[in-house]
PDB file of C-alpha atoms in Angstrom:
ATOM      1  CA  MET Z   1      10.546 -22.416  31.438  1.00  0.00           C
ATOM      2  CA  LYS Z   2       8.081 -25.306  31.487  1.00  0.00           C
ATOM      3  CA  SER Z   3       5.132 -22.947  31.165  1.00  0.00           C
ATOM      4  CA  THR Z   4       6.616 -21.495  27.971  1.00  0.00           C
ATOM      5  CA  PHE Z   5       7.055 -24.923  26.429  1.00  0.00           C
ATOM      6  CA  SER Z   6       3.592 -25.999  27.505  1.00  0.00           C
ATOM      7  CA  GLY Z   7       2.195 -22.837  25.888  1.00  0.00           C
ATOM      8  CA  TRP Z   8       3.952 -23.601  22.600  1.00  0.00           C
ATOM      9  CA  ARG Z   9       2.868 -27.210  22.811  1.00  0.00           C
ATOM     10  CA  TYR Z  10      -0.724 -26.068  23.302  1.00  0.00           C
ATOM     11  CA  LEU Z  11      -0.432 -23.891  20.178  1.00  0.00           C
ATOM     12  CA  TRP Z  12       0.533 -26.898  18.074  1.00  0.00           C
ATOM     13  CA  THR Z  13      -1.850 -29.395  19.653  1.00  0.00           C
ATOM     14  CA  SER Z  14      -4.892 -27.149  19.251  1.00  0.00           C
ATOM     15  CA  ILE Z  15      -5.936 -27.684  15.633  1.00  0.00           C
ATOM     16  CA  ASP Z  16      -7.890 -24.426  15.390  1.00  0.00           C
ATOM     17  CA  ILE Z  17      -5.071 -22.254  16.753  1.00  0.00           C
ATOM     18  CA  ARG Z  18      -2.466 -24.088  14.669  1.00  0.00           C
ATOM     19  CA  ARG Z  19      -4.526 -23.554  11.511  1.00  0.00           C
ATOM     20  CA  LYS Z  20      -4.968 -19.831  12.238  1.00  0.00           C
ATOM     21  CA  LEU Z  21      -1.278 -19.449  13.062  1.00  0.00           C
ATOM     22  CA  LEU Z  22      -0.236 -21.183   9.833  1.00  0.00           C
ATOM     23  CA  TYR Z  23      -2.649 -19.027   7.800  1.00  0.00           C
ATOM     24  CA  THR Z  24      -1.192 -15.906   9.394  1.00  0.00           C
ATOM     25  CA  LEU Z  25       2.379 -17.025   8.712  1.00  0.00           C
ATOM     26  CA  GLY Z  26       1.400 -17.893   5.137  1.00  0.00           C
ATOM     27  CA  PHE Z  27      -0.120 -14.448   4.574  1.00  0.00           C
ATOM     28  CA  LEU Z  28       2.975 -12.785   6.043  1.00  0.00           C
ATOM     29  CA  ALA Z  29       5.218 -14.827   3.753  1.00  0.00           C
ATOM     30  CA  LEU Z  30       3.009 -13.969   0.759  1.00  0.00           C
ATOM     31  CA  TYR Z  31       3.193 -10.270   1.647  1.00  0.00           C
ATOM     32  CA  ARG Z  32       6.986 -10.364   1.942  1.00  0.00           C
ATOM     33  CA  VAL Z  33       7.294 -12.129  -1.421  1.00  0.00           C
ATOM     34  CA  ALA Z  34       4.999  -9.567  -3.076  1.00  0.00           C
ATOM     35  CA  ALA Z  35       6.952  -6.755  -1.398  1.00  0.00           C
ATOM     36  CA  ASN Z  36      10.006  -7.788  -3.419  1.00  0.00           C
ATOM     37  CA  VAL Z  37       8.254  -7.734  -6.812  1.00  0.00           C
ATOM     38  CA  PRO Z  38       9.286  -4.508  -8.578  1.00  0.00           C
ATOM     39  CA  VAL Z  39       6.871  -2.305 -10.478  1.00  0.00           C
ATOM     40  CA  PRO Z  40       7.354  -2.895 -14.224  1.00  0.00           C
ATOM     41  CA  GLY Z  41       9.240  -0.135 -15.970  1.00  0.00           C
ATOM     42  CA  VAL Z  42      11.415   0.830 -13.005  1.00  0.00           C
ATOM     43  CA  ASP Z  43      14.966   1.549 -14.079  1.00  0.00           C
ATOM     44  CA  ALA Z  44      16.894  -0.463 -11.471  1.00  0.00           C
ATOM     45  CA  VAL Z  45      20.144   1.402 -12.139  1.00  0.00           C
ATOM     46  CA  ALA Z  46      18.444   4.798 -11.789  1.00  0.00           C
ATOM     47  CA  LEU Z  47      16.736   3.642  -8.582  1.00  0.00           C
ATOM     48  CA  ALA Z  48      20.032   2.423  -7.094  1.00  0.00           C
ATOM     49  CA  THR Z  49      21.736   5.695  -8.063  1.00  0.00           C
ATOM     50  CA  PHE Z  50      18.821   7.643  -6.596  1.00  0.00           C
ATOM     51  CA  ARG Z  51      19.082   5.799  -3.265  1.00  0.00           C
ATOM     52  CA  ALA Z  52      22.856   6.249  -3.191  1.00  0.00           C
ATOM     53  CA  ASN Z  53      22.601  10.008  -3.841  1.00  0.00           C
ATOM     54  CA  LEU Z  54      19.933  10.722  -1.219  1.00  0.00           C
ATOM     55  CA  GLY Z  55      22.378  10.977   1.685  1.00  0.00           C
ATOM     56  CA  ALA Z  56      21.174  13.345   4.413  1.00  0.00           C
ATOM     57  CA  ASN Z  57      18.463  14.693   2.100  1.00  0.00           C
ATOM     58  CA  GLY Z  58      16.730  11.317   2.116  1.00  0.00           C
ATOM     59  CA  THR Z  59      15.057  11.738   5.492  1.00  0.00           C
ATOM     60  CA  PHE Z  60      11.589  11.922   3.926  1.00  0.00           C
ATOM     61  CA  PHE Z  61      12.188   8.868   1.756  1.00  0.00           C
ATOM     62  CA  ASN Z  62      13.779   6.963   4.631  1.00  0.00           C
ATOM     63  CA  PHE Z  63      10.721   7.737   6.752  1.00  0.00           C
ATOM     64  CA  LEU Z  64       8.366   6.520   4.007  1.00  0.00           C
ATOM     65  CA  ASP Z  65      10.517   3.433   3.598  1.00  0.00           C
ATOM     66  CA  LEU Z  66      10.340   2.757   7.325  1.00  0.00           C
ATOM     67  CA  LEU Z  67       6.544   3.034   7.342  1.00  0.00           C
ATOM     68  CA  SER Z  68       6.195   0.759   4.323  1.00  0.00           C
ATOM     69  CA  GLY Z  69       8.463  -2.024   5.528  1.00  0.00           C
ATOM     70  CA  GLY Z  70      11.170  -1.297   2.975  1.00  0.00           C
ATOM     71  CA  THR Z  71       8.925  -1.408  -0.078  1.00  0.00           C
ATOM     72  CA  VAL Z  72       9.260   2.265  -1.051  1.00  0.00           C
ATOM     73  CA  SER Z  73      13.025   2.139  -1.542  1.00  0.00           C
ATOM     74  CA  GLN Z  74      12.592  -0.894  -3.809  1.00  0.00           C
ATOM     75  CA  PHE Z  75       9.639   0.706  -5.637  1.00  0.00           C
ATOM     76  CA  SER Z  76       7.852  -2.596  -5.303  1.00  0.00           C
ATOM     77  CA  LEU Z  77       4.344  -3.780  -6.047  1.00  0.00           C
ATOM     78  CA  LEU Z  78       3.263  -3.018  -2.466  1.00  0.00           C
ATOM     79  CA  SER Z  79       5.078   0.301  -2.102  1.00  0.00           C
ATOM     80  CA  MET Z  80       1.859   2.173  -1.279  1.00  0.00           C
ATOM     81  CA  GLY Z  81       0.681  -0.386   1.258  1.00  0.00           C
ATOM     82  CA  VAL Z  82      -2.828   0.237   2.551  1.00  0.00           C
ATOM     83  CA  TYR Z  83      -2.459   4.034   2.792  1.00  0.00           C
ATOM     84  CA  PRO Z  84      -5.114   4.724   0.103  1.00  0.00           C
ATOM     85  CA  TYR Z  85      -7.616   2.547   1.978  1.00  0.00           C
ATOM     86  CA  ILE Z  86      -6.930   4.399   5.214  1.00  0.00           C
ATOM     87  CA  THR Z  87      -7.284   7.730   3.414  1.00  0.00           C
ATOM     88  CA  ALA Z  88     -10.603   6.632   1.885  1.00  0.00           C
ATOM     89  CA  GLN Z  89     -11.837   5.554   5.301  1.00  0.00           C
ATOM     90  CA  ILE Z  90     -10.877   8.894   6.852  1.00  0.00           C
ATOM     91  CA  ILE Z  91     -12.584  10.813   4.034  1.00  0.00           C
ATOM     92  CA  LEU Z  92     -15.836   8.890   4.478  1.00  0.00           C
ATOM     93  CA  GLN Z  93     -15.749   9.304   8.246  1.00  0.00           C
ATOM     94  CA  LEU Z  94     -15.218  13.043   7.868  1.00  0.00           C
ATOM     95  CA  LEU Z  95     -18.062  13.305   5.343  1.00  0.00           C
ATOM     96  CA  THR Z  96     -20.559  11.427   7.529  1.00  0.00           C
ATOM     97  CA  PRO Z  97     -21.445  14.306   9.888  1.00  0.00           C
ATOM     98  CA  ILE Z  98     -21.383  16.825   7.022  1.00  0.00           C
ATOM     99  CA  ILE Z  99     -23.794  15.018   4.668  1.00  0.00           C
ATOM    100  CA  PRO Z 100     -27.197  14.513   6.332  1.00  0.00           C
ATOM    101  CA  ALA Z 101     -28.094  11.416   4.265  1.00  0.00           C
ATOM    102  CA  LEU Z 102     -24.922   9.644   5.387  1.00  0.00           C
ATOM    103  CA  GLN Z 103     -25.479  10.578   8.995  1.00  0.00           C
ATOM    104  CA  LYS Z 104     -29.102   9.387   8.834  1.00  0.00           C
ATOM    105  CA  ARG Z 105     -27.997   6.081   7.284  1.00  0.00           C
ATOM    106  CA  MET Z 106     -25.514   5.532  10.113  1.00  0.00           C
ATOM    107  CA  GLU Z 107     -28.031   6.467  12.819  1.00  0.00           C
ATOM    108  CA  ASP Z 108     -31.021   4.496  11.475  1.00  0.00           C
ATOM    109  CA  ASP Z 109     -29.321   1.107  11.405  1.00  0.00           C
ATOM    110  CA  PRO Z 110     -25.722   1.236  12.642  1.00  0.00           C
ATOM    111  CA  ARG Z 111     -24.939  -2.304  11.511  1.00  0.00           C
ATOM    112  CA  GLU Z 112     -26.187  -1.716   7.950  1.00  0.00           C
ATOM    113  CA  GLY Z 113     -24.566   1.707   7.952  1.00  0.00           C
ATOM    114  CA  GLN Z 114     -21.247   0.123   8.867  1.00  0.00           C
ATOM    115  CA  LYS Z 115     -21.579  -2.396   6.020  1.00  0.00           C
ATOM    116  CA  TRP Z 116     -22.396   0.429   3.619  1.00  0.00           C
ATOM    117  CA  MET Z 117     -19.423   2.441   4.871  1.00  0.00           C
ATOM    118  CA  GLU Z 118     -17.082  -0.537   4.453  1.00  0.00           C
ATOM    119  CA  LYS Z 119     -18.297  -1.201   0.899  1.00  0.00           C
ATOM    120  CA  TRP Z 120     -17.799   2.413  -0.139  1.00  0.00           C
ATOM    121  CA  THR Z 121     -14.414   2.543   1.559  1.00  0.00           C
ATOM    122  CA  TYR Z 122     -13.256  -0.274  -0.716  1.00  0.00           C
ATOM    123  CA  ILE Z 123     -14.733   1.458  -3.754  1.00  0.00           C
ATOM    124  CA  LEU Z 124     -13.165   4.824  -2.873  1.00  0.00           C
ATOM    125  CA  ALA Z 125      -9.808   3.131  -2.180  1.00  0.00           C
ATOM    126  CA  VAL Z 126      -9.372   2.330  -5.898  1.00  0.00           C
ATOM    127  CA  PRO Z 127      -9.264   5.941  -7.189  1.00  0.00           C
ATOM    128  CA  MET Z 128      -7.311   6.958  -4.089  1.00  0.00           C
ATOM    129  CA  ALA Z 129      -4.732   4.275  -4.938  1.00  0.00           C
ATOM    130  CA  ALA Z 130      -4.500   5.498  -8.533  1.00  0.00           C
ATOM    131  CA  LEU Z 131      -4.014   9.098  -7.392  1.00  0.00           C
ATOM    132  CA  SER Z 132      -1.445   7.993  -4.816  1.00  0.00           C
ATOM    133  CA  ALA Z 133       0.431   6.046  -7.492  1.00  0.00           C
ATOM    134  CA  ILE Z 134       0.575   9.120  -9.725  1.00  0.00           C
ATOM    135  CA  GLY Z 135       1.795  11.178  -6.795  1.00  0.00           C
ATOM    136  CA  GLN Z 136       4.418   8.669  -5.704  1.00  0.00           C
ATOM    137  CA  VAL Z 137       5.858   8.271  -9.200  1.00  0.00           C
ATOM    138  CA  ASN Z 138       5.934  12.043  -9.729  1.00  0.00           C
ATOM    139  CA  ILE Z 139       7.586  12.673  -6.351  1.00  0.00           C
ATOM    140  CA  PHE Z 140      10.306  10.128  -7.057  1.00  0.00           C
ATOM    141  CA  ASN Z 141      10.885  11.404 -10.595  1.00  0.00           C
ATOM    142  CA  SER Z 142      10.937  15.095  -9.640  1.00  0.00           C
ATOM    143  CA  TYR Z 143      13.319  14.476  -6.757  1.00  0.00           C
ATOM    144  CA  ALA Z 144      15.591  12.409  -9.015  1.00  0.00           C
ATOM    145  CA  THR Z 145      15.541  15.237 -11.571  1.00  0.00           C
ATOM    146  CA  GLN Z 146      16.455  17.754  -8.849  1.00  0.00           C
ATOM    147  CA  LEU Z 147      19.452  15.575  -7.984  1.00  0.00           C
ATOM    148  CA  GLY Z 148      20.469  15.611 -11.659  1.00  0.00           C
ATOM    149  CA  LEU Z 149      19.606  11.937 -12.176  1.00  0.00           C
ATOM    150  CA  SER Z 150      17.488  10.226 -14.796  1.00  0.00           C
ATOM    151  CA  GLN Z 151      13.862   9.460 -14.037  1.00  0.00           C
ATOM    152  CA  ILE Z 152      13.219   6.265 -12.109  1.00  0.00           C
ATOM    153  CA  ILE Z 153      10.103   5.471 -14.143  1.00  0.00           C
ATOM    154  CA  PRO Z 154       9.448   7.216 -17.454  1.00  0.00           C
ATOM    155  CA  PHE Z 155       5.942   8.503 -16.792  1.00  0.00           C
ATOM    156  CA  GLY Z 156       3.413  10.619 -18.663  1.00  0.00           C
ATOM    157  CA  PHE Z 157       0.040  10.426 -20.339  1.00  0.00           C
ATOM    158  CA  SER Z 158       0.985  11.261 -23.902  1.00  0.00           C
ATOM    159  CA  GLY Z 159       2.814   9.618 -26.760  1.00  0.00           C
ATOM    160  CA  VAL Z 160       4.929   6.562 -26.130  1.00  0.00           C
ATOM    161  CA  LEU Z 161       4.654   6.961 -22.345  1.00  0.00           C
ATOM    162  CA  LEU Z 162       0.891   6.385 -22.245  1.00  0.00           C
ATOM    163  CA  LEU Z 163       0.826   2.575 -22.169  1.00  0.00           C
ATOM    164  CA  PRO Z 164       3.730   2.155 -19.705  1.00  0.00           C
ATOM    165  CA  SER Z 165       2.187   4.791 -17.430  1.00  0.00           C
ATOM    166  CA  ILE Z 166      -1.189   3.062 -17.434  1.00  0.00           C
ATOM    167  CA  THR Z 167       0.591  -0.224 -16.686  1.00  0.00           C
ATOM    168  CA  VAL Z 168       2.391   1.339 -13.721  1.00  0.00           C
ATOM    169  CA  LEU Z 169      -0.882   2.779 -12.399  1.00  0.00           C
ATOM    170  CA  LEU Z 170      -2.724  -0.524 -12.756  1.00  0.00           C
ATOM    171  CA  VAL Z 171       0.072  -2.511 -11.121  1.00  0.00           C
ATOM    172  CA  MET Z 172       0.465  -0.130  -8.191  1.00  0.00           C
ATOM    173  CA  THR Z 173      -3.303   0.125  -7.697  1.00  0.00           C
ATOM    174  CA  GLY Z 174      -3.561  -3.659  -7.904  1.00  0.00           C
ATOM    175  CA  GLY Z 175      -0.751  -3.982  -5.362  1.00  0.00           C
ATOM    176  CA  THR Z 176      -2.635  -1.741  -2.965  1.00  0.00           C
ATOM    177  CA  MET Z 177      -5.854  -3.702  -3.420  1.00  0.00           C
ATOM    178  CA  PHE Z 178      -3.902  -6.932  -2.886  1.00  0.00           C
ATOM    179  CA  ALA Z 179      -2.479  -5.531   0.365  1.00  0.00           C
ATOM    180  CA  ILE Z 180      -5.992  -4.526   1.460  1.00  0.00           C
ATOM    181  CA  TRP Z 181      -7.271  -8.005   0.634  1.00  0.00           C
ATOM    182  CA  LEU Z 182      -4.465  -9.574   2.662  1.00  0.00           C
ATOM    183  CA  GLY Z 183      -5.294  -7.321   5.607  1.00  0.00           C
TER     184      GLY Z 183
END
C-alpha cells in the first residue's frame, strides 16, 4: 500500500510528469466536452426517435457508437473521430509499393520520406473526412427513412438544402481535424 502512495506522490512531486499528466487530463476533458457538441441542423427529436426505434436492428449503429465513445448516437461534432485520418494513412501506405516515385522517396531518405508521408496523410484526411461526413449523414437519413421516420439532418446539394449541407460538412470535417490535432 505504501508503494502505491509513494508512486502517486512521485507523480505530483515531479514537475515534468505532473505537467504532462495535467495536459493529458486537460485534452481528455476538452475531447469529452467537444464530444457533446451536436452538429448544427440535427433534429434532436428525430434523432431521439431514431435511437428509440432501432431496437435489435441497431447492432451496426451500436457498434459504431461503441467505437466512437458514444459520439455517433449523439451525432456530435466528433462523431467521425479520427477514422478519416486512419483511412488516409492506410491508403498512402498501400500506394507506396505500387507507385515507384513514392517507394523511391521512402527508400532514399526514410526520415524525410516519413515526414512527407505524414504531411500528405493530413492533407488527404480532409477530403476523406468530407466524404465520410456525406456517407455518415446519408446512412443515418436512409436508415431513418426505412424505419418510416423523418430525416435526422435535412441534407442535399440543391435548393434550400445547399447551405445547411455545406455547414454540416464543414463542421464534421472540422471536428475530425480537431480530433486529429488533439491526438
